[in-house]
Short mmCIF file of C-alpha atoms in Angstrom, two decimals:
data_model
loop_
_atom_site.label_atom_id
_atom_site.label_comp_id
_atom_site.label_asym_id
_atom_site.label_seq_id
_atom_site.Cartn_x
_atom_site.Cartn_y
_atom_site.Cartn_z
CA UNK L 1 125.53 104.92 107.05
CA UNK L 2 123.09 103.28 105.25
CA UNK L 3 121.78 104.68 102.06
CA UNK L 4 119.14 107.09 102.40
CA UNK L 5 115.93 106.02 100.14
CA UNK L 6 115.16 108.64 97.57
CA UNK L 7 111.87 109.09 95.01
CA UNK L 8 113.45 107.35 91.99
CA UNK L 9 112.13 109.98 89.47
CA UNK L 10 113.51 110.52 85.91
CA UNK L 11 115.77 113.59 87.20
CA UNK L 12 117.41 111.19 89.75
CA UNK L 13 120.74 110.43 88.36
CA UNK L 14 120.99 107.48 91.35
CA UNK L 15 118.53 105.56 89.59
CA UNK L 16 121.38 104.43 87.06
CA UNK L 17 124.73 103.62 88.51
CA UNK L 18 126.14 103.20 85.21
CA UNK L 19 125.74 106.38 83.84
CA UNK L 20 128.62 108.74 84.11
CA UNK L 21 128.46 112.62 85.00
CA UNK L 22 130.43 114.72 82.29
CA UNK L 23 131.22 111.37 80.71
CA UNK L 24 133.97 110.54 83.68
CA UNK L 25 132.40 110.58 87.29
CA UNK L 26 130.30 107.37 88.41
CA UNK L 27 128.07 108.17 91.28
CA UNK L 28 127.86 105.73 94.43
CA UNK L 29 125.64 105.83 97.70
CA UNK L 30 124.28 108.80 99.43
CA UNK L 31 126.58 110.12 102.00
CA UNK L 32 124.61 113.09 103.65
CA UNK L 33 122.18 115.36 102.34
CA UNK L 34 120.99 118.60 103.44
CA UNK L 35 119.68 122.11 102.65
CA UNK L 36 122.66 122.92 100.53
CA UNK L 37 122.65 119.74 98.66
CA UNK L 38 123.19 115.94 98.73
CA UNK L 39 126.72 114.40 98.85
CA UNK L 40 127.44 110.95 97.16
CA UNK L 41 130.39 108.69 96.93
CA UNK L 42 131.63 108.46 93.55
CA UNK L 43 134.47 107.28 91.40
CA UNK L 44 136.64 109.25 88.80
CA UNK L 45 136.84 106.76 86.09
CA UNK L 46 139.45 108.45 84.32
CA UNK L 47 142.28 108.76 87.13
CA UNK L 48 140.76 105.87 88.96
CA UNK L 49 140.04 107.38 92.23
CA UNK L 50 137.41 107.40 94.70
CA UNK L 51 136.01 111.13 95.10
CA UNK L 52 133.05 112.68 96.99
CA UNK L 53 130.40 114.37 94.23
CA UNK L 54 127.98 116.92 95.50
CA UNK L 55 125.21 117.99 93.85
CA UNK L 56 124.18 121.67 95.08
CA UNK L 57 120.59 122.93 95.95
CA UNK L 58 119.32 125.53 93.71
CA UNK L 59 116.16 127.80 94.41
CA UNK L 60 112.88 125.50 92.77
CA UNK L 61 112.19 126.23 88.99
CA UNK L 62 110.19 129.49 88.41
CA UNK L 63 106.60 129.13 87.48
CA UNK L 64 106.03 130.54 83.97
CA UNK L 65 105.91 134.24 83.81
CA UNK L 66 107.79 134.60 87.22
CA UNK L 67 111.22 136.37 86.21
CA UNK L 68 112.41 137.27 89.32
CA UNK L 69 112.64 133.64 90.55
CA UNK L 70 114.36 132.85 86.95
CA UNK L 71 116.77 135.34 87.65
CA UNK L 72 117.56 134.14 91.25
CA UNK L 73 118.06 130.54 90.02
CA UNK L 74 120.48 131.76 87.19
CA UNK L 75 122.38 134.07 89.51
CA UNK L 76 122.78 131.20 92.06
CA UNK L 77 123.94 128.86 89.59
CA UNK L 78 126.68 131.03 88.42
CA UNK L 79 127.62 132.16 91.92
CA UNK L 80 127.86 128.66 92.58
CA UNK L 81 130.11 127.83 89.70
CA UNK L 82 132.09 130.82 90.26
CA UNK L 83 132.72 129.98 93.84
CA UNK L 84 133.65 126.29 93.02
CA UNK L 85 136.15 127.13 90.56
CA UNK L 86 137.81 129.59 92.97
CA UNK L 87 138.06 126.86 95.48
CA UNK L 88 139.27 124.55 93.04
CA UNK L 89 142.57 126.74 93.25
CA UNK L 90 143.15 126.19 96.75
CA UNK L 91 145.90 123.51 97.59
CA UNK L 92 146.52 123.33 101.70
CA UNK L 93 146.50 120.45 104.03
CA UNK L 94 143.91 121.81 106.06
CA UNK L 95 141.46 122.05 103.14
CA UNK L 96 139.39 119.34 101.69
CA UNK L 97 140.68 119.52 98.21
CA UNK L 98 137.78 120.55 95.24
CA UNK L 99 138.69 118.49 92.26
CA UNK L 100 136.05 119.92 89.48
CA UNK L 101 132.80 121.53 88.86
CA UNK L 102 130.27 120.69 86.32
CA UNK L 103 126.74 121.21 85.39
CA UNK L 104 124.03 118.42 84.83
CA UNK L 105 120.64 117.91 85.08
CA UNK L 106 120.04 122.14 85.61
CA UNK L 107 122.55 121.48 88.59
CA UNK L 108 126.02 122.39 89.60
CA UNK L 109 128.08 119.29 90.69
CA UNK L 110 131.09 119.68 93.10
CA UNK L 111 133.87 116.94 92.79
CA UNK L 112 135.63 116.72 95.75
CA UNK L 113 138.55 114.56 97.66
CA UNK L 114 136.80 111.81 99.58
CA UNK L 115 138.27 112.21 103.05
CA UNK L 116 137.81 109.52 105.60
CA UNK L 117 136.63 111.03 108.95
CA UNK L 118 133.91 112.53 111.24
CA UNK L 119 132.81 115.87 111.20
CA UNK L 120 133.36 117.87 114.51
CA UNK L 121 129.93 118.09 114.83
CA UNK L 122 129.37 114.45 115.18
CA UNK L 123 132.32 113.97 117.78
CA UNK L 124 130.73 116.71 119.99
CA UNK L 125 127.59 114.95 119.84
CA UNK L 126 128.81 111.59 120.34
CA UNK L 127 131.67 112.42 122.69
CA UNK L 128 130.76 115.50 124.70
CA UNK L 129 133.07 118.64 124.85
CA UNK L 130 136.69 118.63 124.30
CA UNK L 131 139.38 120.07 126.61
CA UNK L 132 140.85 123.51 125.99
CA UNK L 133 144.17 122.44 124.91
CA UNK L 134 142.63 119.81 122.19
CA UNK L 135 140.26 122.77 121.00
CA UNK L 136 143.23 125.22 120.97
CA UNK L 137 145.07 122.70 118.92
CA UNK L 138 142.48 122.41 116.36
CA UNK L 139 141.94 126.11 116.29
CA UNK L 140 145.46 126.75 115.26
CA UNK L 141 145.33 124.05 112.14
CA UNK L 142 141.97 125.73 111.41
CA UNK L 143 143.09 129.26 111.43
CA UNK L 144 146.25 128.07 109.16
CA UNK L 145 143.75 126.87 106.56
CA UNK L 146 141.54 129.97 106.57
CA UNK L 147 144.49 132.27 106.60
CA UNK L 148 145.56 130.36 103.10
CA UNK L 149 141.93 130.71 101.84
CA UNK L 150 141.99 134.38 102.43
CA UNK L 151 145.23 135.00 100.85
CA UNK L 152 143.77 133.36 97.58
CA UNK L 153 140.74 135.61 98.04
CA UNK L 154 138.46 133.16 99.42
CA UNK L 155 136.36 133.54 102.16
CA UNK L 156 134.36 130.61 103.58
CA UNK L 157 131.52 132.49 105.01
CA UNK L 158 130.05 129.24 106.83
CA UNK L 159 132.68 127.91 109.19
CA UNK L 160 131.24 125.67 111.61
CA UNK L 161 131.41 122.12 113.59
CA UNK L 162 129.61 120.40 110.57
CA UNK L 163 132.28 121.85 108.04
CA UNK L 164 135.00 120.33 110.16
CA UNK L 165 135.96 116.99 109.31
CA UNK L 166 138.43 115.41 111.46
CA UNK L 167 140.61 112.50 110.16
CA UNK L 168 141.31 109.34 112.13
CA UNK L 169 144.53 110.51 112.84
CA UNK L 170 143.25 113.63 114.43
CA UNK L 171 143.87 116.25 111.57
CA UNK L 172 141.03 118.86 111.10
CA UNK L 173 140.16 119.64 107.76
CA UNK L 174 137.84 122.37 106.49
CA UNK L 175 135.41 121.60 103.68
CA UNK L 176 132.45 123.48 101.77
CA UNK L 177 134.08 126.73 100.29
CA UNK L 178 131.76 128.47 98.94
CA UNK L 179 129.64 126.20 97.40
CA UNK L 180 126.28 126.29 99.16
CA UNK L 181 123.64 128.35 97.40
CA UNK L 182 123.49 130.85 100.15
CA UNK L 183 126.84 131.73 100.21
CA UNK L 184 127.06 135.61 99.94
CA UNK L 185 123.65 136.16 100.24
CA UNK L 186 122.08 137.91 103.43
CA UNK L 187 121.12 135.80 106.45
CA UNK L 188 117.41 136.45 105.93
CA UNK L 189 115.67 136.12 102.78
CA UNK L 190 112.73 138.64 101.93
CA UNK L 191 110.25 136.14 103.04
CA UNK L 192 111.67 135.67 106.61
CA UNK L 193 113.47 132.42 105.90
CA UNK L 194 116.87 132.12 107.55
CA UNK L 195 119.43 130.85 105.20
CA UNK L 196 122.54 128.88 106.65
CA UNK L 197 122.82 127.52 109.97
CA UNK L 198 121.43 130.15 112.58
CA UNK L 199 123.54 129.57 115.35
CA UNK L 200 126.83 130.01 113.13
CA UNK L 201 126.06 133.02 111.17
CA UNK L 202 127.88 136.18 112.15
CA UNK L 203 126.18 139.09 113.19
CA UNK L 204 127.36 140.93 110.32
CA UNK L 205 125.40 138.77 108.26
CA UNK L 206 122.71 138.52 110.50
CA UNK L 207 122.19 142.17 109.87
CA UNK L 208 122.33 141.40 106.15
CA UNK L 209 126.06 143.03 105.53
CA UNK L 210 128.63 141.60 103.30
CA UNK L 211 130.75 138.81 105.19
CA UNK L 212 134.52 139.33 105.03
CA UNK L 213 137.55 137.70 106.44
CA UNK L 214 136.50 138.80 110.09
CA UNK L 215 133.12 136.57 109.62
CA UNK L 216 135.50 133.64 109.24
CA UNK L 217 137.21 134.35 112.48
CA UNK L 218 133.88 134.67 114.28
CA UNK L 219 132.86 131.40 112.74
CA UNK L 220 136.27 129.84 114.01
CA UNK L 221 135.10 131.19 117.41
CA UNK L 222 131.72 130.06 117.37
CA UNK L 223 132.93 126.86 116.54
CA UNK L 224 135.72 126.50 118.90
CA UNK L 225 133.01 127.46 121.61
CA UNK L 226 130.83 124.52 120.58
CA UNK L 227 133.91 122.21 120.76
CA UNK L 228 134.90 123.08 124.33
CA UNK L 229 131.49 123.82 125.47
CA UNK L 230 129.27 121.32 123.86
CA UNK L 231 126.85 123.72 122.28
CA UNK L 232 126.77 126.96 120.51
CA UNK L 233 127.58 130.01 121.76
CA UNK L 234 123.99 131.56 121.16
CA UNK L 235 120.69 130.14 120.93
CA UNK L 236 117.29 130.94 120.93
CA UNK L 237 113.42 129.49 121.10
CA UNK L 238 113.91 129.20 117.13
CA UNK L 239 115.89 130.46 114.15
CA UNK L 240 115.09 134.25 114.40
CA UNK L 241 115.61 134.17 118.14
CA UNK L 242 118.94 132.81 117.85
CA UNK L 243 119.54 135.35 115.20
CA UNK L 244 118.60 137.81 117.78
CA UNK L 245 120.67 136.60 120.28
CA UNK L 246 123.91 136.96 118.07
CA UNK L 247 123.07 140.40 116.92
CA UNK L 248 122.44 141.54 120.54
CA UNK L 249 125.71 139.31 121.65
CA UNK L 250 123.70 137.50 124.57
CA UNK L 251 126.29 134.88 124.34
CA UNK L 252 125.96 132.05 126.69
CA UNK L 253 128.72 131.52 129.36
CA UNK L 254 131.48 129.39 128.83
CA UNK L 255 132.40 127.58 132.44
CA UNK L 256 134.33 124.88 130.68
CA UNK L 257 136.48 126.70 128.70
CA UNK L 258 139.35 128.06 131.36
CA UNK L 259 142.01 129.76 129.56
CA UNK L 260 140.03 129.62 126.01
CA UNK L 261 137.59 132.02 127.52
CA UNK L 262 139.26 135.16 127.03
CA UNK L 263 140.35 134.29 123.62
CA UNK L 264 136.78 133.34 122.46
CA UNK L 265 135.41 136.28 123.87
CA UNK L 266 137.56 138.15 121.57
CA UNK L 267 136.91 136.10 118.49
CA UNK L 268 133.22 136.58 118.96
CA UNK L 269 133.33 140.40 119.37
CA UNK L 270 130.23 141.62 117.60
CA UNK L 271 132.18 144.31 115.92
CA UNK L 272 134.40 142.73 112.98
CA UNK L 273 136.69 145.56 113.19
CA UNK L 274 137.69 144.58 116.94
CA UNK L 275 138.25 141.05 116.09
CA UNK L 276 141.79 139.86 116.18
CA UNK L 277 143.41 138.51 112.87
CA UNK L 278 143.87 134.63 112.38
CA UNK L 279 147.55 135.35 113.35
CA UNK L 280 146.68 137.00 116.18
CA UNK L 281 144.53 134.26 117.26
CA UNK L 282 147.02 131.45 116.31
CA UNK L 283 149.36 133.04 118.89
CA UNK L 284 147.00 133.24 121.43
CA UNK L 285 145.71 129.80 120.73
CA UNK L 286 149.38 128.31 120.81
CA UNK L 287 149.85 129.32 124.46
CA UNK L 288 146.85 127.40 125.37
CA UNK L 289 147.51 124.29 123.24
CA UNK L 290 151.20 124.16 124.97
CA UNK L 291 149.63 123.53 128.28
CA UNK L 292 149.17 119.95 127.43
CA UNK L 293 152.26 117.63 125.66
CA UNK L 294 151.22 116.02 122.90
CA UNK L 295 152.98 114.20 120.00
CA UNK L 296 153.50 116.73 117.25
CA UNK L 297 154.20 116.68 113.25
CA UNK L 298 155.55 119.59 111.63
CA UNK L 299 153.83 121.68 109.17
CA UNK L 300 155.24 120.47 105.70
CA UNK L 301 155.43 123.78 103.95
CA UNK L 302 157.42 121.98 100.98
CA UNK L 303 154.59 120.18 100.25
CA UNK L 304 152.35 122.99 99.35
CA UNK L 305 154.69 125.71 98.03
CA UNK L 306 151.79 127.56 96.23
CA UNK L 307 150.38 128.35 99.88
CA UNK L 308 152.14 130.39 102.14
CA UNK L 309 151.99 128.74 105.53
CA UNK L 310 152.29 132.03 107.44
CA UNK L 311 155.19 133.72 109.20
CA UNK L 312 156.32 131.09 111.30
CA UNK L 313 155.36 127.67 109.55
CA UNK L 314 157.42 125.77 111.85
CA UNK L 315 155.47 126.51 114.58
CA UNK L 316 152.33 125.38 112.74
CA UNK L 317 151.55 122.09 114.66
CA UNK L 318 148.81 119.73 113.44
CA UNK L 319 146.69 118.52 116.51
CA UNK L 320 147.05 115.41 117.81
CA UNK L 321 144.58 112.44 117.73
CA UNK L 322 141.47 112.77 119.95
CA UNK L 323 142.56 110.66 123.06
CA UNK L 324 140.82 109.44 125.90
CA UNK L 325 142.46 112.04 128.16
CA UNK L 326 140.90 114.72 125.61
CA UNK L 327 137.51 114.32 126.65
CA UNK L 328 136.55 115.30 130.14
CA UNK L 329 136.03 112.45 132.68
CA UNK L 330 132.38 112.72 132.64
CA UNK L 331 132.19 112.01 128.86
CA UNK L 332 134.67 109.26 128.69
CA UNK L 333 132.30 106.45 129.08
CA UNK L 334 130.54 107.73 125.79
CA UNK L 335 133.65 108.84 124.23
CA UNK L 336 134.57 105.48 122.19
CA UNK L 337 131.73 104.60 120.33
CA UNK L 338 132.23 101.68 117.71
CA UNK L 339 133.41 103.27 114.96
CA UNK L 340 131.40 103.56 111.80
CA UNK L 341 132.34 102.49 108.19
CA UNK L 342 134.81 104.64 105.97
CA UNK L 343 132.10 105.51 103.76
CA UNK L 344 129.95 106.77 106.70
CA UNK L 345 133.05 108.63 108.06
CA UNK L 346 133.64 110.30 105.09
CA UNK L 347 130.06 111.84 105.11
CA UNK L 348 130.71 113.75 108.02
CA UNK L 349 130.31 117.42 106.93
CA UNK L 350 127.17 116.91 104.77
CA UNK L 351 124.98 115.50 107.88
CA UNK L 352 124.76 118.53 109.88
CA UNK L 353 123.44 120.72 107.14
#
């Protein structure tokens, strides 16, 4: 995508591309931006490899005498740094790697793996809904990735199509672990402003409760629902109405989900205690994925020995590339748009903020 124009202020480090963050990272063009921050292409000049660099947005600086705003900004900065450092310890083929976290210009910066691909949100927008078997295969892989994170004590809390990057060979990668400023906060601020993407906020978070692993199960269900139906499971006239629909479990029907429908209903149960575990979800999804033959590749547990791939690693298949027959017939005419550049595709997860 073309680089977005930004005001050239003294606080904008993109003005001088010769500058190195932390004496090491050179900033490149903007790949995407949203409420959580700005993502740029970059280069690790020490290791001489391309990276993605995200400047995380913090609450605005406090006016003089506003102690509460000052504390909120400080707490937000510490939360981002702490969570990003935890995410940097994760190693799993289904997760976008976090390499480093630094502070510059009063903001945290997250240095991540630069992955070529499009977000699942872009795929849905450009190609329409996907078949139940294709979505089930993606769900199996994402469930393994989330399990690996949970075993390391990390809860994503923002699982949505915009945070699922699909590589050119069809592998889903989950990105943005705990680096948004809103992570861990209630769904609503004291002023009534919705924090996060309303359609993908679990009901417990919409009520202001803490989100644990079952919240990621719900997010997985909402993401899969969107992929198979082409729209999120809950919607209303505005953010607050959408949150009300989620809390009251006024879910849209899913006429295209087929055998995936009952599984989605369980994943989207409004009661976190009644949702299946990720292992149980995988078992159900495998049966649906097996309904359509596809080329498979074994999960390579040996390459990621620090992460237990689960009780049945041999059956953890990565999804096949999204092919024409994965897209329902009425959408196939638009299922193969001309591909964006590598830099464009790398921006996938950042555009849906």
